[in-house]
mmCIF file of C-alpha atoms in Angstrom:
data_model
loop_
_atom_site.group_PDB
_atom_site.id
_atom_site.type_symbol
_atom_site.label_atom_id
_atom_site.label_comp_id
_atom_site.label_asym_id
_atom_site.label_seq_id
_atom_site.Cartn_x
_atom_site.Cartn_y
_atom_site.Cartn_z
ATOM 1 C CA MET A 1 151.714 109.629 180.993
ATOM 2 C CA ALA A 2 152.833 113.424 181.271
ATOM 3 C CA ASN A 3 154.849 114.953 178.964
ATOM 4 C CA VAL A 4 157.362 118.030 180.227
ATOM 5 C CA HIS A 5 159.390 120.074 176.711
ATOM 6 C CA PHE A 6 162.114 121.922 177.244
ATOM 7 C CA ILE A 7 162.608 124.608 174.777
ATOM 8 C CA GLY A 8 166.277 124.984 175.033
ATOM 9 C CA GLY A 9 169.885 125.322 174.039
ATOM 10 C CA GLU A 10 172.705 127.928 175.220
ATOM 11 C CA LYS A 11 173.373 130.002 172.345
ATOM 12 C CA GLY A 12 171.135 133.066 172.274
ATOM 13 C CA GLY A 13 169.367 134.134 168.882
ATOM 14 C CA VAL A 14 169.076 130.664 167.441
ATOM 15 C CA GLY A 15 165.326 130.453 167.890
ATOM 16 C CA LYS A 16 164.266 128.459 170.678
ATOM 17 C CA SER A 17 161.627 131.640 171.974
ATOM 18 C CA VAL A 18 160.221 130.914 168.713
ATOM 19 C CA VAL A 19 160.050 127.297 168.398
ATOM 20 C CA ALA A 20 158.848 127.499 172.422
ATOM 21 C CA ARG A 21 155.363 130.428 170.486
ATOM 22 C CA VAL A 22 154.570 127.822 168.046
ATOM 23 C CA LEU A 23 154.049 125.162 170.428
ATOM 24 C CA ALA A 24 152.152 126.995 172.376
ATOM 25 C CA GLN A 25 150.257 127.771 169.201
ATOM 26 C CA TYR A 26 149.918 124.146 168.596
ATOM 27 C CA PHE A 27 148.913 122.655 171.580
ATOM 28 C CA ILE A 28 146.250 126.113 171.056
ATOM 29 C CA ASP A 29 144.454 125.161 167.821
ATOM 30 C CA ASN A 30 144.707 121.628 168.599
ATOM 31 C CA ASN A 31 143.083 121.550 171.661
ATOM 32 C CA LEU A 32 145.609 120.401 173.834
ATOM 33 C CA PRO A 33 145.468 121.627 177.207
ATOM 34 C CA PHE A 34 148.910 123.458 177.760
ATOM 35 C CA LEU A 35 150.426 124.595 180.487
ATOM 36 C CA GLY A 36 153.839 127.371 180.081
ATOM 37 C CA PHE A 37 156.371 127.948 181.854
ATOM 38 C CA ASP A 38 159.218 130.904 180.432
ATOM 39 C CA THR A 39 162.904 131.339 182.761
ATOM 40 C CA ASP A 40 164.091 134.254 181.008
ATOM 41 C CA ARG A 41 163.680 136.849 183.129
ATOM 42 C CA SER A 42 163.226 139.731 180.850
ATOM 43 C CA HIS A 43 162.001 139.550 177.927
ATOM 44 C CA GLY A 44 159.746 136.248 178.570
ATOM 45 C CA SER A 45 157.915 135.657 174.755
ATOM 46 C CA LEU A 46 155.207 133.233 176.890
ATOM 47 C CA LEU A 47 155.151 135.577 179.767
ATOM 48 C CA ARG A 48 154.052 137.826 176.301
ATOM 49 C CA PHE A 49 152.556 136.576 174.239
ATOM 50 C CA TYR A 50 150.508 133.784 175.892
ATOM 51 C CA THR A 51 149.630 135.568 179.101
ATOM 52 C CA ASP A 52 147.108 133.575 180.231
ATOM 53 C CA TYR A 53 149.433 129.700 179.903
ATOM 54 C CA ALA A 54 152.219 130.713 181.220
ATOM 55 C CA SER A 55 154.460 131.461 184.466
ATOM 56 C CA PRO A 56 157.916 132.054 185.453
ATOM 57 C CA VAL A 57 160.586 130.364 186.823
ATOM 58 C CA VAL A 58 163.675 131.301 187.728
ATOM 59 C CA VAL A 59 166.264 129.453 186.348
ATOM 60 C CA ASP A 60 168.324 129.302 189.627
ATOM 61 C CA SER A 61 166.052 128.619 192.271
ATOM 62 C CA TYR A 62 165.295 124.255 192.862
ATOM 63 C CA GLU A 63 161.432 125.559 193.790
ATOM 64 C CA SER A 64 161.016 127.239 191.159
ATOM 65 C CA LEU A 65 161.922 124.858 189.295
ATOM 66 C CA ASP A 66 160.521 122.028 190.904
ATOM 67 C CA ALA A 67 157.154 123.494 190.542
ATOM 68 C CA ILE A 68 157.591 122.543 186.451
ATOM 69 C CA ILE A 69 157.554 118.291 187.687
ATOM 70 C CA GLU A 70 154.978 119.206 190.209
ATOM 71 C CA ALA A 71 152.532 120.450 188.062
ATOM 72 C CA ALA A 72 153.632 117.557 185.958
ATOM 73 C CA ILE A 73 152.136 115.453 187.787
ATOM 74 C CA GLU A 74 149.641 116.695 189.156
ATOM 75 C CA GLN A 75 148.491 117.959 185.793
ATOM 76 C CA PRO A 76 148.771 114.964 183.658
ATOM 77 C CA GLU A 77 146.454 115.946 181.053
ATOM 78 C CA LYS A 78 148.732 118.879 179.597
ATOM 79 C CA ARG A 79 151.933 119.841 178.629
ATOM 80 C CA ILE A 80 154.546 121.216 179.702
ATOM 81 C CA LEU A 81 156.230 124.037 178.229
ATOM 82 C CA VAL A 82 159.707 125.365 179.308
ATOM 83 C CA ASP A 83 161.151 128.359 176.744
ATOM 84 C CA LEU A 84 164.651 128.465 178.017
ATOM 85 C CA ALA A 85 166.281 130.788 178.273
ATOM 86 C CA ALA A 86 170.019 131.069 176.861
ATOM 87 C CA GLN A 87 172.957 130.627 179.319
ATOM 88 C CA THR A 88 170.208 128.697 182.085
ATOM 89 C CA HIS A 89 171.883 125.273 180.843
ATOM 90 C CA GLU A 90 173.913 124.400 183.678
ATOM 91 C CA PRO A 91 171.178 125.971 186.814
ATOM 92 C CA LEU A 92 169.352 123.287 184.720
ATOM 93 C CA VAL A 93 171.246 120.439 184.740
ATOM 94 C CA LYS A 94 172.634 121.194 187.893
ATOM 95 C CA TRP A 95 169.192 120.845 189.307
ATOM 96 C CA MET A 96 168.049 117.988 187.996
ATOM 97 C CA ASP A 97 171.426 116.564 188.927
ATOM 98 C CA GLU A 98 170.984 117.554 192.846
ATOM 99 C CA SER A 99 167.727 116.386 192.661
ATOM 100 C CA GLY A 100 166.928 113.463 191.090
ATOM 101 C CA VAL A 101 164.413 114.853 188.865
ATOM 102 C CA LEU A 102 165.096 112.377 186.550
ATOM 103 C CA ASP A 103 164.869 109.264 188.567
ATOM 104 C CA MET A 104 161.791 110.937 189.762
ATOM 105 C CA ALA A 105 160.178 111.794 186.502
ATOM 106 C CA GLY A 106 160.618 107.768 185.515
ATOM 107 C CA GLU A 107 158.968 106.946 188.329
ATOM 108 C CA ALA A 108 156.471 109.141 188.065
ATOM 109 C CA GLY A 109 155.994 108.400 185.043
ATOM 110 C CA VAL A 110 156.659 111.996 183.561
ATOM 111 C CA ALA A 111 158.685 111.949 179.555
ATOM 112 C CA LEU A 112 160.750 114.297 179.629
ATOM 113 C CA ASN A 113 161.688 116.232 176.185
ATOM 114 C CA TYR A 114 164.239 118.669 175.463
ATOM 115 C CA TRP A 115 164.102 120.349 172.237
ATOM 116 C CA HIS A 116 167.752 121.912 171.366
ATOM 117 C CA VAL A 117 168.156 124.422 169.330
ATOM 118 C CA MET A 118 170.419 125.499 167.187
ATOM 119 C CA ASP A 119 172.556 127.292 164.493
ATOM 120 C CA SER A 120 175.370 125.562 162.304
ATOM 121 C CA GLY A 121 177.869 126.731 163.916
ATOM 122 C CA LYS A 122 180.551 125.315 165.172
ATOM 123 C CA ASP A 123 179.705 126.161 169.218
ATOM 124 C CA SER A 124 176.208 125.369 168.292
ATOM 125 C CA VAL A 125 177.333 121.892 167.021
ATOM 126 C CA ASP A 126 179.750 121.752 170.889
ATOM 127 C CA LEU A 127 176.690 122.407 172.850
ATOM 128 C CA LEU A 128 175.078 119.912 171.036
ATOM 129 C CA LYS A 129 177.942 117.167 171.397
ATOM 130 C CA LYS A 130 178.267 118.420 175.351
ATOM 131 C CA LEU A 131 174.480 117.789 176.059
ATOM 132 C CA PHE A 132 175.201 113.978 174.294
ATOM 133 C CA ASP A 133 177.670 113.490 176.452
ATOM 134 C CA ARG A 134 176.167 114.532 179.509
ATOM 135 C CA PHE A 135 172.484 112.571 179.453
ATOM 136 C CA ASP A 136 173.577 110.032 176.813
ATOM 137 C CA SER A 137 170.679 108.067 176.762
ATOM 138 C CA ARG A 138 169.033 109.481 179.748
#
């Protein structure tokens, strides 16, 4: 089964890119094949530190986001790691809803994992609650 790991959380500066880099390094250190995608247009951490593994993704382009799922389907032996920049949640969710990504991923045997990176602030907790409310058990 293919696994896509979205490393996100709407707030900036909470450590999303650090988590993505730690996970990328874990994959490398344990000889686990992976592909990285970076949505940060100005400070792409995966693109900077893992150039051999990462590609840019434009989060407000469905065609660009489709490449993530296509890679997971075409190369199920590779883990897919997506470093989401701050403020990318809404375009990502819109793509998922309008493109039927959750249903398609389920049919194709692709597991979607969303790592919500946050700090201890109330706004981070509120964003996590919104995430649960929107996706429930999906």
